[in-house]
């Protein structure tokens, strides 16, 4: 995880929104802006932290599951791919928050590792007041296999957690 | 479950706060007032629904687990006890929201049954925009036995869910 330990100023309110490639996370961001930040007028001291978590690259073992060796250029192109993904997600997020006329401060953070652990650690280190995340409406089997990131965060973060469902019609 | 099907007016914002005997639920209510409602000024159209769920009375079987027959007066006193509990919880909730100078409309609803199911059904029927609940910091075994109400609600409600943790020092 690449993230500096830093504590929000006490007079500031900090909100982390976990963003990823999904429509659900962009909806959660826009919901957060509408419902938690739109009433902020001048003198506002809210910092919105956009947190994206990259899956870890297979650096410890250069063998994939089927036993093929990853060549250096394959690893390099995988890294390029995830970096492009980060940029693309952050650009989409920017497009979402630029639509809102709020004078909030936006920070972007990129972590790397298992999303549910990285999110919990980041929330604690940043000392924010709220964590907002979208909810993927996985079916029973996918949820059983993957586990739910929001379930994990609800158990482990110490601040209030907002789980935003994306309505079917959006 | 005793609750009428009713839909919030479209121009209104409706927030359900699940309340019970716990400090956690009162903290969640006060967090909600501070963070989601305090910025509402005149012309506000937010309705705050306080929802309390009574455990169901053993009306179908008058035998308890050890085989004793419940006499009518035992059942009556159990019902009186839960009704007292409802009043006491609602009075505590009133004390919490009276401290806040917000012009919100407060409604009180009492359901009966398994809390996690009743909360989900109520949220859907009322058509509210947000569900706020406290989080009981049960240990592993208690959670495994009881299941987590907030986990269940996160999976089943369609609106955004706020799970509020009560800080240790409060």
XYZ file of C-alpha atoms in Angstrom:
340
model
C 0.000 0.000 0.000
C 1.457 3.308 -0.971
C -0.167 5.903 1.211
C 1.235 8.397 3.630
C -0.011 8.561 7.171
C -1.735 11.855 7.441
C -4.468 13.216 9.682
C -7.150 15.604 8.538
C -7.126 18.954 10.295
C -9.582 18.853 13.153
C -11.750 21.630 11.792
C -12.073 19.800 8.478
C -14.554 17.106 7.607
C -13.064 14.331 5.542
C -15.013 11.904 3.397
C -13.424 8.986 1.562
C -15.239 7.713 -1.515
C -13.940 4.385 -2.768
C -13.939 4.518 -6.563
C -13.351 1.782 -9.124
C -14.309 0.943 -12.709
C -17.916 0.249 -11.810
C -21.003 2.346 -12.497
C -21.943 1.632 -8.884
C -18.947 3.530 -7.531
C -19.587 6.534 -9.798
C -23.205 6.559 -8.670
C -22.034 6.456 -5.036
C -19.775 9.464 -5.696
C -22.565 11.447 -7.289
C -24.964 10.466 -4.458
C -22.385 11.651 -1.945
C -22.030 15.005 -3.680
C -25.801 15.469 -3.895
C -26.665 14.352 -0.384
C -23.672 15.011 1.796
C -21.932 17.931 0.154
C -24.419 19.937 -1.876
C -25.578 21.856 1.201
C -22.075 23.073 1.898
C -21.736 26.716 1.098
C -18.829 29.128 1.455
C -16.498 28.486 4.353
C -16.870 24.790 3.816
C -14.035 22.672 5.038
C -14.891 19.340 3.521
C -12.174 17.295 1.915
C -13.307 14.600 -0.469
C -10.756 11.829 -0.857
C -11.150 9.671 -3.950
C -9.550 6.327 -3.195
C -8.753 3.822 -5.905
C -7.216 0.471 -5.084
C -5.153 -1.309 -7.745
C -4.986 -5.080 -7.511
C -1.443 -6.147 -6.611
C 0.838 -7.181 -9.487
C 2.190 -10.739 -9.348
C 5.664 -9.623 -8.312
C 6.426 -12.390 -5.867
C 5.931 -15.192 -8.330
C 6.477 -14.782 -12.017
C 4.594 -17.988 -12.723
C 0.910 -17.714 -13.437
C -1.643 -20.359 -12.432
C -1.010 -22.478 -15.503
C 2.765 -22.496 -14.995
C 3.787 -20.071 -17.738
C 6.554 -17.651 -16.939
C 5.625 -13.994 -17.156
C 8.141 -12.211 -19.328
C 9.281 -8.729 -18.237
C 7.358 -7.053 -21.003
C 4.153 -8.830 -19.968
C 4.556 -7.497 -16.428
C 5.355 -4.037 -17.788
C 2.260 -4.045 -19.962
C 0.136 -5.226 -17.029
C 1.432 -2.346 -14.973
C 0.728 0.060 -17.812
C -2.771 -1.357 -18.075
C -3.529 -0.782 -14.351
C -2.074 2.720 -14.522
C -4.317 3.494 -17.469
C -7.220 2.127 -15.456
C -6.400 4.444 -12.541
C -6.298 7.437 -14.873
C -9.526 6.479 -16.545
C -11.360 5.994 -13.224
C -10.057 9.291 -11.824
C -11.063 11.115 -15.029
C -14.586 9.705 -14.787
C -14.728 10.748 -11.128
C -13.599 14.273 -12.072
C -16.380 14.491 -14.635
C -18.845 13.553 -11.899
C -17.702 16.091 -9.308
C -17.197 18.928 -11.798
C -20.954 18.851 -12.388
C -21.514 19.924 -8.799
C -20.987 23.510 -7.758
C -19.476 22.797 -4.412
C -16.358 24.351 -3.029
C -14.903 21.151 -1.752
C -11.278 20.147 -1.766
C -10.632 16.955 -3.679
C -7.680 14.653 -3.055
C -6.839 11.562 -5.033
C -5.211 8.553 -3.447
C -4.164 5.331 -5.082
C -3.523 2.230 -3.020
C -2.550 -1.231 -4.068
C -3.546 -4.590 -2.625
C -6.729 -6.299 -1.548
C -9.357 -3.552 -1.891
C -11.197 -4.319 1.344
C -8.059 -4.244 3.479
C -6.547 -1.205 1.775
C -9.780 0.781 2.142
C -9.995 0.030 5.882
C -6.336 0.923 6.471
C -6.616 4.128 4.431
C -9.746 5.260 6.288
C -8.011 4.763 9.612
C -4.780 6.481 8.567
C -6.506 9.463 7.014
C -8.704 9.824 10.097
C -11.732 10.740 7.988
C -15.283 11.089 9.256
C -17.077 8.978 6.712
C -16.527 6.271 4.121
C -18.821 6.125 1.090
C -18.868 3.169 -1.279
C -21.049 1.712 -3.965
C -22.621 -1.687 -3.637
C -22.139 -4.324 -6.299
C -25.263 -6.359 -6.524
C -23.517 -9.695 -6.810
C -25.567 -12.858 -6.678
C -25.196 -15.419 -3.937
C -22.354 -17.457 -5.485
C -20.200 -14.523 -6.537
C -20.626 -12.969 -3.105
C -19.764 -16.232 -1.392
C -16.603 -16.546 -3.487
C -15.424 -12.948 -3.454
C -16.773 -11.808 -0.133
C -18.343 -8.402 0.095
C -16.065 -5.390 0.363
C -18.786 -3.358 2.063
C -19.513 -6.140 4.618
C -15.827 -6.253 5.480
C -15.590 -2.470 5.790
C -18.764 -2.297 7.915
C -17.071 -4.610 10.393
C -13.642 -2.996 10.389
C -13.815 0.750 9.850
C -14.441 2.882 12.903
C -16.174 5.764 11.141
C -19.694 5.767 9.696
C -19.985 3.872 6.424
C -22.448 4.729 3.676
C -23.280 1.910 1.281
C -24.977 3.354 -1.784
C -27.123 1.115 -3.961
C -27.486 2.135 -7.575
C -31.145 2.063 -8.548
C -31.934 -0.289 -11.432
C -33.225 2.494 -13.667
C -30.133 4.733 -13.561
C -45.617 -6.364 11.025
C -47.995 -3.534 11.699
C -47.200 -0.795 9.287
C -49.265 0.927 6.659
C -48.059 1.059 3.088
C -47.353 4.682 2.410
C -45.122 6.517 -0.013
C -43.255 9.717 0.781
C -44.232 12.696 -1.323
C -41.791 13.019 -4.185
C -40.557 16.430 -3.127
C -39.790 15.130 0.348
C -36.660 13.397 1.462
C -37.293 10.548 3.829
C -34.757 9.058 6.207
C -35.449 6.018 8.361
C -33.400 5.682 11.540
C -33.682 2.277 13.165
C -33.796 2.799 16.921
C -33.594 0.323 19.776
C -32.502 0.196 23.412
C -28.817 0.514 22.541
C -26.495 3.469 22.954
C -25.332 2.698 19.417
C -28.729 3.463 17.920
C -29.036 6.741 19.826
C -25.571 7.718 18.659
C -26.601 6.889 15.071
C -29.654 9.140 15.425
C -27.598 12.010 16.743
C -24.965 11.494 14.007
C -27.728 11.583 11.410
C -29.100 14.855 12.794
C -25.638 16.436 12.890
C -24.419 15.253 9.509
C -27.437 14.748 7.314
C -29.983 17.180 8.657
C -28.250 20.053 10.424
C -27.636 21.895 7.178
C -31.335 21.918 6.371
C -32.740 25.378 6.795
C -36.227 26.751 6.244
C -38.225 25.162 3.488
C -36.786 21.823 4.423
C -38.833 18.829 3.440
C -37.067 16.079 5.259
C -39.075 13.499 7.128
C -37.245 11.537 9.769
C -38.873 8.188 10.502
C -37.916 6.594 13.809
C -38.452 2.873 13.432
C -38.522 0.552 16.413
C -38.994 -3.177 15.972
C -40.470 -5.190 18.838
C -39.537 -8.832 19.025
C -42.608 -10.978 18.265
C -44.565 -12.336 21.233
C -44.955 -16.120 21.469
C -48.583 -16.073 20.404
C -48.582 -19.180 18.240
C -47.311 -21.501 20.914
C -47.947 -20.939 24.558
C -45.234 -23.392 25.518
C -41.800 -22.024 26.112
C -38.604 -23.912 25.333
C -38.640 -25.804 28.610
C -42.237 -26.956 28.198
C -43.938 -24.643 30.693
C -47.245 -23.213 29.730
C -47.364 -19.427 29.575
C -50.310 -18.227 31.625
C -52.369 -15.366 30.196
C -51.046 -12.909 32.756
C -47.442 -13.791 31.869
C -48.167 -13.003 28.213
C -49.939 -9.800 29.222
C -47.019 -8.679 31.348
C -44.582 -9.491 28.530
C -46.638 -7.345 26.196
C -46.733 -4.566 28.778
C -42.958 -4.856 29.122
C -42.324 -4.475 25.373
C -44.749 -1.556 25.182
C -42.887 0.151 28.002
C -39.676 -0.502 26.114
C -41.095 1.155 22.962
C -42.111 4.223 24.968
C -38.777 4.440 26.689
C -36.813 4.162 23.420
C -39.001 6.745 21.688
C -38.651 9.127 24.635
C -34.866 8.817 24.511
C -34.962 9.446 20.764
C -37.094 12.562 21.332
C -34.553 13.847 23.813
C -31.866 13.395 21.151
C -33.650 15.185 18.321
C -35.012 18.010 20.517
C -31.421 19.108 21.057
C -31.138 19.903 17.368
C -32.684 23.049 15.965
C -33.840 21.554 12.725
C -37.246 21.968 11.234
C -37.668 18.362 10.331
C -40.847 16.327 10.478
C -40.539 13.306 12.749
C -42.698 10.190 12.420
C -42.613 7.224 14.740
C -43.258 3.712 13.508
C -43.317 0.526 15.494
C -42.991 -2.825 13.776
C -42.922 -6.282 15.214
C -40.962 -9.349 14.152
C -37.385 -10.135 13.206
C -35.689 -6.714 13.215
C -33.637 -7.236 10.057
C -36.624 -8.319 7.966
C -38.991 -5.711 9.364
C -36.485 -2.897 8.733
C -35.986 -3.951 5.096
C -39.732 -4.256 4.458
C -40.445 -0.913 6.149
C -37.761 0.888 4.132
C -39.212 -0.457 0.898
C -42.831 0.318 1.787
C -42.085 3.828 2.993
C -40.056 4.487 -0.142
C -37.472 6.489 1.807
C -34.146 7.736 0.482
C -31.851 6.536 3.198
C -31.631 4.075 6.077
C -29.461 4.952 9.068
C -28.578 2.421 11.732
C -26.115 1.952 14.541
C -23.613 -0.826 14.561
C -23.328 -3.181 17.505
C -19.758 -4.154 17.896
C -20.444 -7.795 18.608
C -17.555 -10.203 18.783
C -17.120 -13.075 16.387
C -19.301 -15.638 18.177
C -22.226 -13.384 18.905
C -22.195 -12.159 15.313
C -22.016 -15.714 14.012
C -25.001 -16.688 16.148
C -27.163 -13.618 15.715
C -26.142 -12.535 12.275
C -25.625 -8.857 11.647
C -28.698 -6.710 11.082
C -26.665 -4.162 9.133
C -25.103 -6.856 6.895
C -28.567 -8.165 6.080
C -29.906 -4.670 5.385
C -26.887 -3.790 3.211
C -27.778 -6.755 1.007
C -31.525 -6.252 0.902
C -32.474 -2.588 1.014
C -32.458 -0.704 -2.258
C -31.675 2.736 -0.838
C -28.363 3.948 0.553
C -27.591 2.580 3.996
C -25.546 4.424 6.597
C -23.947 2.245 9.269
C -22.805 4.452 12.129
C -20.149 3.203 14.511
C -20.143 4.671 17.972
C -16.650 5.802 18.887
C -15.281 4.114 22.020
C -14.847 7.396 23.884
C -18.466 8.575 23.610
